[in-house]
Short mmCIF file of N, CA and C and ligand atoms in Angstrom, two decimals:
data_model
loop_
_atom_site.label_atom_id
_atom_site.label_comp_id
_atom_site.label_asym_id
_atom_site.label_seq_id
_atom_site.Cartn_x
_atom_site.Cartn_y
_atom_site.Cartn_z
N MET A 1 33.30 99.07 -86.98
CA MET A 1 33.04 98.03 -85.96
C MET A 1 34.35 97.67 -85.23
N THR A 2 34.29 97.68 -83.92
CA THR A 2 35.43 97.25 -83.12
C THR A 2 35.29 95.77 -82.81
N GLU A 3 36.37 95.05 -83.04
CA GLU A 3 36.38 93.62 -82.72
C GLU A 3 37.11 93.42 -81.39
N THR A 4 36.50 92.66 -80.49
CA THR A 4 37.10 92.41 -79.18
C THR A 4 37.29 90.91 -78.99
N ARG A 5 38.38 90.53 -78.38
CA ARG A 5 38.65 89.11 -78.10
C ARG A 5 39.16 88.97 -76.67
N VAL A 6 38.98 87.79 -76.10
CA VAL A 6 39.63 87.47 -74.83
C VAL A 6 40.50 86.23 -75.01
N GLY A 7 41.51 86.12 -74.19
CA GLY A 7 42.41 84.96 -74.23
C GLY A 7 42.78 84.56 -72.81
N LEU A 8 43.02 83.26 -72.63
CA LEU A 8 43.32 82.71 -71.31
C LEU A 8 44.67 82.01 -71.37
N GLY A 9 45.48 82.22 -70.35
CA GLY A 9 46.77 81.53 -70.27
C GLY A 9 46.99 80.93 -68.91
N PHE A 10 47.74 79.85 -68.87
CA PHE A 10 48.06 79.18 -67.60
C PHE A 10 49.50 78.70 -67.68
N ASP A 11 50.21 78.75 -66.55
CA ASP A 11 51.55 78.14 -66.50
C ASP A 11 51.88 77.74 -65.07
N LEU A 12 52.78 76.80 -64.99
CA LEU A 12 53.15 76.20 -63.71
C LEU A 12 54.64 75.87 -63.76
N HIS A 13 55.39 76.33 -62.76
CA HIS A 13 56.81 75.98 -62.67
C HIS A 13 57.17 75.59 -61.25
N ARG A 14 58.09 74.66 -61.12
CA ARG A 14 58.66 74.35 -59.81
C ARG A 14 59.52 75.51 -59.34
N LEU A 15 59.58 75.73 -58.04
CA LEU A 15 60.53 76.69 -57.46
C LEU A 15 61.67 75.89 -56.84
N VAL A 16 62.88 76.17 -57.31
CA VAL A 16 64.04 75.39 -56.85
C VAL A 16 65.17 76.32 -56.39
N GLU A 17 66.05 75.79 -55.55
CA GLU A 17 67.17 76.57 -55.06
C GLU A 17 68.18 76.81 -56.18
N GLY A 18 68.93 77.91 -56.07
CA GLY A 18 69.98 78.21 -57.02
C GLY A 18 69.49 78.86 -58.31
N ARG A 19 68.25 79.33 -58.31
CA ARG A 19 67.71 80.02 -59.48
C ARG A 19 67.23 81.40 -59.05
N PRO A 20 67.47 82.44 -59.88
CA PRO A 20 66.89 83.75 -59.56
C PRO A 20 65.37 83.68 -59.66
N CYS A 21 64.71 84.43 -58.79
CA CYS A 21 63.25 84.37 -58.74
C CYS A 21 62.66 85.45 -59.65
N ILE A 22 62.60 85.14 -60.95
CA ILE A 22 62.10 86.09 -61.94
C ILE A 22 60.64 85.78 -62.24
N LEU A 23 59.79 86.71 -61.89
CA LEU A 23 58.34 86.56 -62.12
C LEU A 23 57.77 87.91 -62.53
N GLY A 24 56.95 87.90 -63.54
CA GLY A 24 56.34 89.15 -64.01
C GLY A 24 57.37 90.11 -64.57
N GLY A 25 58.50 89.57 -65.03
CA GLY A 25 59.52 90.41 -65.65
C GLY A 25 60.46 91.10 -64.68
N ILE A 26 60.32 90.82 -63.38
CA ILE A 26 61.22 91.43 -62.39
C ILE A 26 61.83 90.33 -61.51
N THR A 27 62.91 90.66 -60.84
CA THR A 27 63.56 89.70 -59.95
C THR A 27 63.12 89.95 -58.51
N LEU A 28 62.52 88.92 -57.88
CA LEU A 28 62.05 89.05 -56.51
C LEU A 28 63.11 88.53 -55.55
N PRO A 29 63.20 89.14 -54.35
CA PRO A 29 64.13 88.63 -53.36
C PRO A 29 63.58 87.35 -52.73
N HIS A 30 64.10 86.19 -53.14
CA HIS A 30 63.60 84.92 -52.62
C HIS A 30 64.69 83.88 -52.80
N ASP A 31 64.72 82.86 -51.92
CA ASP A 31 65.81 81.89 -51.97
C ASP A 31 65.63 80.80 -53.03
N LYS A 32 64.47 80.78 -53.68
CA LYS A 32 64.24 79.81 -54.77
C LYS A 32 63.71 80.56 -55.98
N GLY A 33 63.88 79.95 -57.15
CA GLY A 33 63.35 80.56 -58.37
C GLY A 33 62.75 79.51 -59.27
N PRO A 34 61.97 79.94 -60.27
CA PRO A 34 61.32 78.98 -61.15
C PRO A 34 62.32 78.21 -62.01
N GLN A 35 62.13 76.89 -62.02
CA GLN A 35 62.95 76.03 -62.86
C GLN A 35 62.44 76.18 -64.30
N GLY A 36 63.35 76.14 -65.25
CA GLY A 36 62.89 76.25 -66.64
C GLY A 36 64.06 76.38 -67.58
N HIS A 37 63.75 76.32 -68.87
CA HIS A 37 64.79 76.41 -69.90
C HIS A 37 65.45 77.78 -69.89
N SER A 38 64.61 78.81 -69.86
CA SER A 38 65.18 80.16 -69.85
C SER A 38 65.13 80.66 -68.42
N ASP A 39 64.42 81.75 -68.19
CA ASP A 39 64.32 82.26 -66.82
C ASP A 39 63.14 81.64 -66.06
N GLY A 40 62.32 80.87 -66.75
CA GLY A 40 61.20 80.19 -66.08
C GLY A 40 60.10 81.12 -65.59
N ASP A 41 60.01 82.29 -66.17
CA ASP A 41 59.03 83.29 -65.69
C ASP A 41 57.61 82.86 -66.05
N ALA A 42 56.99 82.14 -65.12
CA ALA A 42 55.66 81.57 -65.35
C ALA A 42 54.61 82.66 -65.60
N VAL A 43 54.83 83.84 -65.03
CA VAL A 43 53.86 84.93 -65.19
C VAL A 43 53.88 85.43 -66.64
N LEU A 44 55.07 85.68 -67.16
CA LEU A 44 55.15 86.13 -68.55
C LEU A 44 54.72 85.03 -69.52
N HIS A 45 54.98 83.77 -69.16
CA HIS A 45 54.55 82.66 -70.03
C HIS A 45 53.03 82.60 -70.11
N ALA A 46 52.36 82.69 -68.96
CA ALA A 46 50.88 82.65 -68.95
C ALA A 46 50.32 83.85 -69.69
N LEU A 47 50.92 85.01 -69.45
CA LEU A 47 50.45 86.24 -70.11
C LEU A 47 50.62 86.13 -71.63
N THR A 48 51.77 85.65 -72.07
CA THR A 48 52.05 85.54 -73.51
C THR A 48 51.08 84.57 -74.17
N ASP A 49 50.82 83.45 -73.50
CA ASP A 49 49.86 82.49 -74.04
C ASP A 49 48.46 83.08 -74.12
N ALA A 50 48.08 83.89 -73.15
CA ALA A 50 46.76 84.54 -73.18
C ALA A 50 46.67 85.50 -74.37
N LEU A 51 47.74 86.27 -74.59
CA LEU A 51 47.76 87.21 -75.71
C LEU A 51 47.67 86.48 -77.05
N LEU A 52 48.48 85.42 -77.18
CA LEU A 52 48.48 84.66 -78.43
C LEU A 52 47.14 83.98 -78.65
N GLY A 53 46.57 83.46 -77.56
CA GLY A 53 45.28 82.78 -77.66
C GLY A 53 44.19 83.73 -78.12
N ALA A 54 44.18 84.93 -77.55
CA ALA A 54 43.16 85.92 -77.92
C ALA A 54 43.28 86.29 -79.40
N ALA A 55 44.49 86.33 -79.90
CA ALA A 55 44.73 86.72 -81.29
C ALA A 55 44.56 85.54 -82.25
N GLY A 56 44.24 84.37 -81.71
CA GLY A 56 44.03 83.20 -82.58
C GLY A 56 45.32 82.63 -83.13
N LEU A 57 46.42 82.84 -82.41
CA LEU A 57 47.72 82.35 -82.86
C LEU A 57 48.11 81.10 -82.08
N ASP A 58 49.13 80.39 -82.57
CA ASP A 58 49.65 79.23 -81.86
C ASP A 58 50.20 79.64 -80.50
N ASP A 59 50.39 78.67 -79.63
CA ASP A 59 50.86 79.00 -78.28
C ASP A 59 52.37 79.25 -78.24
N LEU A 60 52.81 79.68 -77.06
CA LEU A 60 54.21 80.07 -76.84
C LEU A 60 55.20 79.00 -77.29
N GLY A 61 54.98 77.78 -76.81
CA GLY A 61 55.92 76.69 -77.11
C GLY A 61 55.96 76.31 -78.58
N THR A 62 54.86 76.53 -79.29
CA THR A 62 54.79 76.19 -80.71
C THR A 62 55.44 77.29 -81.57
N LEU A 63 55.15 78.55 -81.21
CA LEU A 63 55.69 79.67 -82.00
C LEU A 63 57.17 79.90 -81.76
N PHE A 64 57.59 79.69 -80.51
CA PHE A 64 58.98 80.01 -80.14
C PHE A 64 59.64 78.81 -79.45
N PRO A 65 59.79 77.69 -80.16
CA PRO A 65 60.33 76.48 -79.52
C PRO A 65 61.79 76.67 -79.11
N ASP A 66 62.15 76.12 -77.95
CA ASP A 66 63.54 76.30 -77.50
C ASP A 66 64.50 75.38 -78.26
N THR A 67 63.96 74.60 -79.20
CA THR A 67 64.83 73.81 -80.09
C THR A 67 65.33 74.68 -81.26
N ASP A 68 64.70 75.86 -81.43
CA ASP A 68 65.09 76.80 -82.48
C ASP A 68 66.17 77.72 -81.91
N GLU A 69 67.29 77.82 -82.63
CA GLU A 69 68.43 78.62 -82.16
C GLU A 69 68.03 80.05 -81.77
N ARG A 70 67.07 80.62 -82.51
CA ARG A 70 66.65 82.01 -82.25
C ARG A 70 66.07 82.18 -80.85
N TRP A 71 65.42 81.11 -80.34
CA TRP A 71 64.68 81.23 -79.08
C TRP A 71 65.33 80.46 -77.94
N LYS A 72 66.40 79.71 -78.27
CA LYS A 72 67.07 78.89 -77.26
C LYS A 72 67.59 79.80 -76.13
N GLY A 73 67.12 79.56 -74.92
CA GLY A 73 67.58 80.33 -73.77
C GLY A 73 67.14 81.79 -73.78
N ALA A 74 66.21 82.14 -74.69
CA ALA A 74 65.73 83.53 -74.75
C ALA A 74 65.01 83.89 -73.46
N ASP A 75 65.15 85.13 -73.02
CA ASP A 75 64.42 85.46 -71.80
C ASP A 75 62.96 85.70 -72.13
N SER A 76 62.12 85.55 -71.12
CA SER A 76 60.68 85.53 -71.36
C SER A 76 60.18 86.88 -71.85
N ALA A 77 60.87 87.96 -71.48
CA ALA A 77 60.48 89.29 -71.96
C ALA A 77 60.68 89.38 -73.47
N THR A 78 61.72 88.73 -73.98
CA THR A 78 61.97 88.71 -75.43
C THR A 78 60.85 87.97 -76.15
N LEU A 79 60.40 86.86 -75.54
CA LEU A 79 59.32 86.07 -76.16
C LEU A 79 58.01 86.86 -76.14
N LEU A 80 57.75 87.54 -75.02
CA LEU A 80 56.55 88.38 -74.96
C LEU A 80 56.63 89.48 -76.02
N GLY A 81 57.82 90.06 -76.19
CA GLY A 81 58.01 91.10 -77.21
C GLY A 81 57.75 90.56 -78.61
N ALA A 82 58.19 89.33 -78.86
CA ALA A 82 57.98 88.72 -80.18
C ALA A 82 56.50 88.45 -80.41
N ALA A 83 55.80 88.05 -79.34
CA ALA A 83 54.35 87.82 -79.46
C ALA A 83 53.64 89.15 -79.72
N MET A 84 54.06 90.21 -79.04
CA MET A 84 53.44 91.52 -79.24
C MET A 84 53.64 92.01 -80.68
N GLU A 85 54.79 91.67 -81.25
CA GLU A 85 55.03 92.04 -82.65
C GLU A 85 54.01 91.37 -83.58
N ARG A 86 53.74 90.08 -83.32
CA ARG A 86 52.71 89.37 -84.11
C ARG A 86 51.34 90.04 -83.95
N LEU A 87 51.03 90.43 -82.72
CA LEU A 87 49.74 91.07 -82.47
C LEU A 87 49.64 92.40 -83.20
N ARG A 88 50.72 93.17 -83.16
CA ARG A 88 50.71 94.48 -83.83
C ARG A 88 50.55 94.32 -85.33
N GLU A 89 51.21 93.29 -85.88
CA GLU A 89 51.06 93.02 -87.33
C GLU A 89 49.61 92.77 -87.68
N ALA A 90 48.87 92.17 -86.76
CA ALA A 90 47.45 91.88 -86.99
C ALA A 90 46.55 93.00 -86.45
N ARG A 91 47.18 94.13 -86.05
CA ARG A 91 46.48 95.35 -85.61
C ARG A 91 45.76 95.21 -84.27
N TRP A 92 46.14 94.24 -83.46
CA TRP A 92 45.52 94.11 -82.14
C TRP A 92 46.17 95.06 -81.14
N THR A 93 45.34 95.67 -80.29
CA THR A 93 45.87 96.41 -79.15
C THR A 93 45.31 95.78 -77.87
N VAL A 94 46.02 95.98 -76.77
CA VAL A 94 45.64 95.36 -75.49
C VAL A 94 44.63 96.26 -74.77
N ASN A 95 43.45 95.72 -74.52
CA ASN A 95 42.49 96.41 -73.65
C ASN A 95 42.94 96.32 -72.19
N ASN A 96 43.10 95.09 -71.74
CA ASN A 96 43.58 94.89 -70.36
C ASN A 96 44.07 93.46 -70.18
N ALA A 97 44.81 93.28 -69.10
CA ALA A 97 45.27 91.95 -68.70
C ALA A 97 45.09 91.83 -67.20
N ASP A 98 44.67 90.67 -66.75
CA ASP A 98 44.51 90.43 -65.31
C ASP A 98 45.15 89.08 -64.99
N ILE A 99 45.92 89.04 -63.92
CA ILE A 99 46.77 87.88 -63.65
C ILE A 99 46.66 87.46 -62.19
N VAL A 100 46.54 86.16 -61.95
CA VAL A 100 46.56 85.60 -60.60
C VAL A 100 47.81 84.74 -60.45
N ILE A 101 48.59 85.02 -59.42
CA ILE A 101 49.79 84.23 -59.15
C ILE A 101 49.56 83.45 -57.86
N ALA A 102 49.46 82.14 -57.96
CA ALA A 102 49.21 81.30 -56.79
C ALA A 102 50.51 80.64 -56.36
N THR A 103 50.98 81.02 -55.19
CA THR A 103 52.23 80.45 -54.68
C THR A 103 52.35 80.69 -53.18
N GLU A 104 53.09 79.81 -52.52
CA GLU A 104 53.48 80.04 -51.13
C GLU A 104 54.99 80.28 -51.07
N GLY A 105 55.56 80.63 -52.23
CA GLY A 105 56.97 80.99 -52.30
C GLY A 105 57.13 82.48 -52.01
N PRO A 106 57.57 83.25 -53.00
CA PRO A 106 57.79 84.68 -52.76
C PRO A 106 56.48 85.41 -52.47
N LYS A 107 56.56 86.43 -51.64
CA LYS A 107 55.40 87.30 -51.40
C LYS A 107 55.20 88.15 -52.66
N ILE A 108 53.97 88.18 -53.15
CA ILE A 108 53.68 88.91 -54.38
C ILE A 108 53.29 90.37 -54.10
N ALA A 109 52.50 90.57 -53.04
CA ALA A 109 51.92 91.90 -52.80
C ALA A 109 52.94 93.05 -52.83
N PRO A 110 54.11 92.91 -52.19
CA PRO A 110 55.05 94.04 -52.20
C PRO A 110 55.61 94.37 -53.59
N HIS A 111 55.41 93.46 -54.54
CA HIS A 111 56.02 93.63 -55.86
C HIS A 111 55.00 93.83 -56.98
N ARG A 112 53.73 93.93 -56.57
CA ARG A 112 52.66 94.08 -57.57
C ARG A 112 52.88 95.29 -58.48
N ALA A 113 53.20 96.40 -57.86
CA ALA A 113 53.32 97.64 -58.64
C ALA A 113 54.43 97.52 -59.67
N ALA A 114 55.56 96.96 -59.26
CA ALA A 114 56.70 96.82 -60.18
C ALA A 114 56.38 95.84 -61.31
N MET A 115 55.68 94.76 -60.97
CA MET A 115 55.30 93.79 -62.01
C MET A 115 54.34 94.43 -63.01
N ARG A 116 53.36 95.15 -62.50
CA ARG A 116 52.38 95.80 -63.38
C ARG A 116 53.08 96.77 -64.33
N ALA A 117 54.00 97.56 -63.77
CA ALA A 117 54.71 98.55 -64.59
C ALA A 117 55.55 97.87 -65.66
N ARG A 118 56.24 96.80 -65.28
CA ARG A 118 57.11 96.10 -66.23
C ARG A 118 56.30 95.44 -67.36
N MET A 119 55.20 94.79 -66.98
CA MET A 119 54.40 94.11 -68.01
C MET A 119 53.68 95.12 -68.91
N ALA A 120 53.25 96.24 -68.34
CA ALA A 120 52.64 97.29 -69.16
C ALA A 120 53.66 97.81 -70.17
N GLU A 121 54.89 97.99 -69.70
CA GLU A 121 55.97 98.45 -70.59
C GLU A 121 56.19 97.44 -71.72
N LEU A 122 56.25 96.16 -71.36
CA LEU A 122 56.51 95.12 -72.37
C LEU A 122 55.38 95.02 -73.40
N MET A 123 54.15 95.33 -72.97
CA MET A 123 53.02 95.25 -73.89
C MET A 123 52.72 96.60 -74.56
N GLY A 124 53.44 97.64 -74.15
CA GLY A 124 53.22 98.97 -74.72
C GLY A 124 51.84 99.51 -74.37
N THR A 125 51.41 99.28 -73.13
CA THR A 125 50.11 99.77 -72.71
C THR A 125 50.22 100.47 -71.35
N ASP A 126 49.09 101.01 -70.88
CA ASP A 126 49.10 101.76 -69.61
C ASP A 126 49.08 100.81 -68.42
N VAL A 127 49.68 101.23 -67.34
CA VAL A 127 49.77 100.38 -66.15
C VAL A 127 48.40 100.07 -65.58
N GLU A 128 47.46 101.00 -65.72
CA GLU A 128 46.12 100.72 -65.16
C GLU A 128 45.37 99.64 -65.96
N ARG A 129 45.92 99.25 -67.08
CA ARG A 129 45.31 98.17 -67.86
C ARG A 129 45.88 96.79 -67.51
N VAL A 130 46.84 96.76 -66.61
CA VAL A 130 47.50 95.50 -66.26
C VAL A 130 47.38 95.28 -64.76
N ASN A 131 46.76 94.20 -64.35
CA ASN A 131 46.61 93.95 -62.92
C ASN A 131 47.20 92.59 -62.53
N VAL A 132 47.62 92.51 -61.28
CA VAL A 132 48.27 91.32 -60.74
C VAL A 132 47.81 91.13 -59.31
N LYS A 133 47.54 89.89 -58.93
CA LYS A 133 47.33 89.62 -57.51
C LYS A 133 47.94 88.29 -57.12
N GLY A 134 48.40 88.22 -55.90
CA GLY A 134 48.96 86.99 -55.37
C GLY A 134 47.92 86.27 -54.55
N LYS A 135 47.92 84.94 -54.61
CA LYS A 135 47.02 84.15 -53.79
C LYS A 135 47.83 83.10 -53.04
N SER A 136 47.54 82.95 -51.75
CA SER A 136 48.13 81.87 -50.98
C SER A 136 47.35 80.59 -51.30
N LEU A 137 47.93 79.46 -51.02
CA LEU A 137 47.26 78.20 -51.34
C LEU A 137 46.70 77.52 -50.09
N GLU A 138 46.72 78.26 -48.98
CA GLU A 138 46.15 77.74 -47.73
C GLU A 138 46.80 76.42 -47.32
N GLY A 139 48.04 76.23 -47.71
CA GLY A 139 48.75 75.01 -47.32
C GLY A 139 48.25 73.74 -47.98
N LEU A 140 47.48 73.91 -49.03
CA LEU A 140 46.85 72.74 -49.68
C LEU A 140 47.55 72.37 -50.98
N GLY A 141 47.50 71.11 -51.33
CA GLY A 141 47.90 70.66 -52.66
C GLY A 141 49.39 70.57 -52.86
N ALA A 142 49.78 70.24 -54.10
CA ALA A 142 51.17 69.96 -54.42
C ALA A 142 52.06 71.21 -54.36
N LEU A 143 51.46 72.40 -54.40
CA LEU A 143 52.27 73.63 -54.39
C LEU A 143 52.41 74.20 -52.98
N ALA A 144 51.85 73.52 -52.00
CA ALA A 144 51.96 73.99 -50.62
C ALA A 144 53.42 74.04 -50.18
N GLY A 145 53.73 75.02 -49.35
CA GLY A 145 55.08 75.13 -48.83
C GLY A 145 56.06 75.76 -49.81
N GLY A 146 55.56 76.37 -50.86
CA GLY A 146 56.45 77.11 -51.76
C GLY A 146 57.21 76.26 -52.74
N THR A 147 56.69 75.08 -53.10
CA THR A 147 57.39 74.21 -54.04
C THR A 147 57.19 74.62 -55.50
N GLY A 148 56.24 75.53 -55.72
CA GLY A 148 55.99 75.93 -57.11
C GLY A 148 55.18 77.20 -57.20
N VAL A 149 54.95 77.60 -58.45
CA VAL A 149 54.14 78.79 -58.73
C VAL A 149 53.22 78.47 -59.90
N ALA A 150 51.93 78.75 -59.72
CA ALA A 150 50.94 78.55 -60.78
C ALA A 150 50.34 79.90 -61.13
N VAL A 151 50.13 80.13 -62.42
CA VAL A 151 49.69 81.45 -62.87
C VAL A 151 48.55 81.33 -63.87
N GLN A 152 47.53 82.14 -63.66
CA GLN A 152 46.46 82.28 -64.64
C GLN A 152 46.48 83.71 -65.15
N ALA A 153 46.30 83.87 -66.45
CA ALA A 153 46.24 85.21 -67.04
C ALA A 153 45.07 85.28 -68.00
N ILE A 154 44.37 86.39 -67.95
CA ILE A 154 43.32 86.62 -68.94
C ILE A 154 43.58 87.99 -69.57
N VAL A 155 43.38 88.08 -70.88
CA VAL A 155 43.58 89.37 -71.55
C VAL A 155 42.41 89.66 -72.48
N SER A 156 42.22 90.91 -72.75
CA SER A 156 41.26 91.35 -73.74
C SER A 156 42.00 92.20 -74.78
N LEU A 157 41.74 91.87 -76.04
CA LEU A 157 42.33 92.61 -77.16
C LEU A 157 41.24 93.31 -77.96
N GLU A 158 41.67 94.32 -78.70
CA GLU A 158 40.71 95.06 -79.52
C GLU A 158 41.36 95.46 -80.84
N ARG A 159 40.58 95.48 -81.89
CA ARG A 159 41.04 96.10 -83.13
C ARG A 159 39.85 96.71 -83.86
N LEU A 160 40.17 97.75 -84.61
CA LEU A 160 39.11 98.46 -85.34
C LEU A 160 38.84 97.75 -86.67
MG1 MG B 1 56.53 78.16 -68.62
#
């Protein structure tokens, strides 16, 4: 019997000047970047929470608190890698991940392919199993004008 699970993740970061714009594990050419303790990569944070949620584990902030020396200032790719290690220990493999990035900051479309490749690499899965799309906010709400980035991620896991 194959067991299948789904998990949902969400994250939100302000975009501020003087920060590199690291999203989905890559650096985008943009004059603002996500504010945060580490690199502020809201895409990897949402994805990691979705993976942990599907596996029935605690969330990102609980498992890898930045008050712990091991995780203080750790980059988000390292945290995703640590989450993947937990999943592998429990024999989970990634069926697929799908991600929506809502922002009026950096353009997402030109960087979709690179983000997909990087996240597939970090999860040890095929690129066709990882999808990303950018959504404009139509000038509405608190994130209008590129003040922030909101991310939803959904994943499906499987184990035999
Ligand atoms: Mg975050």
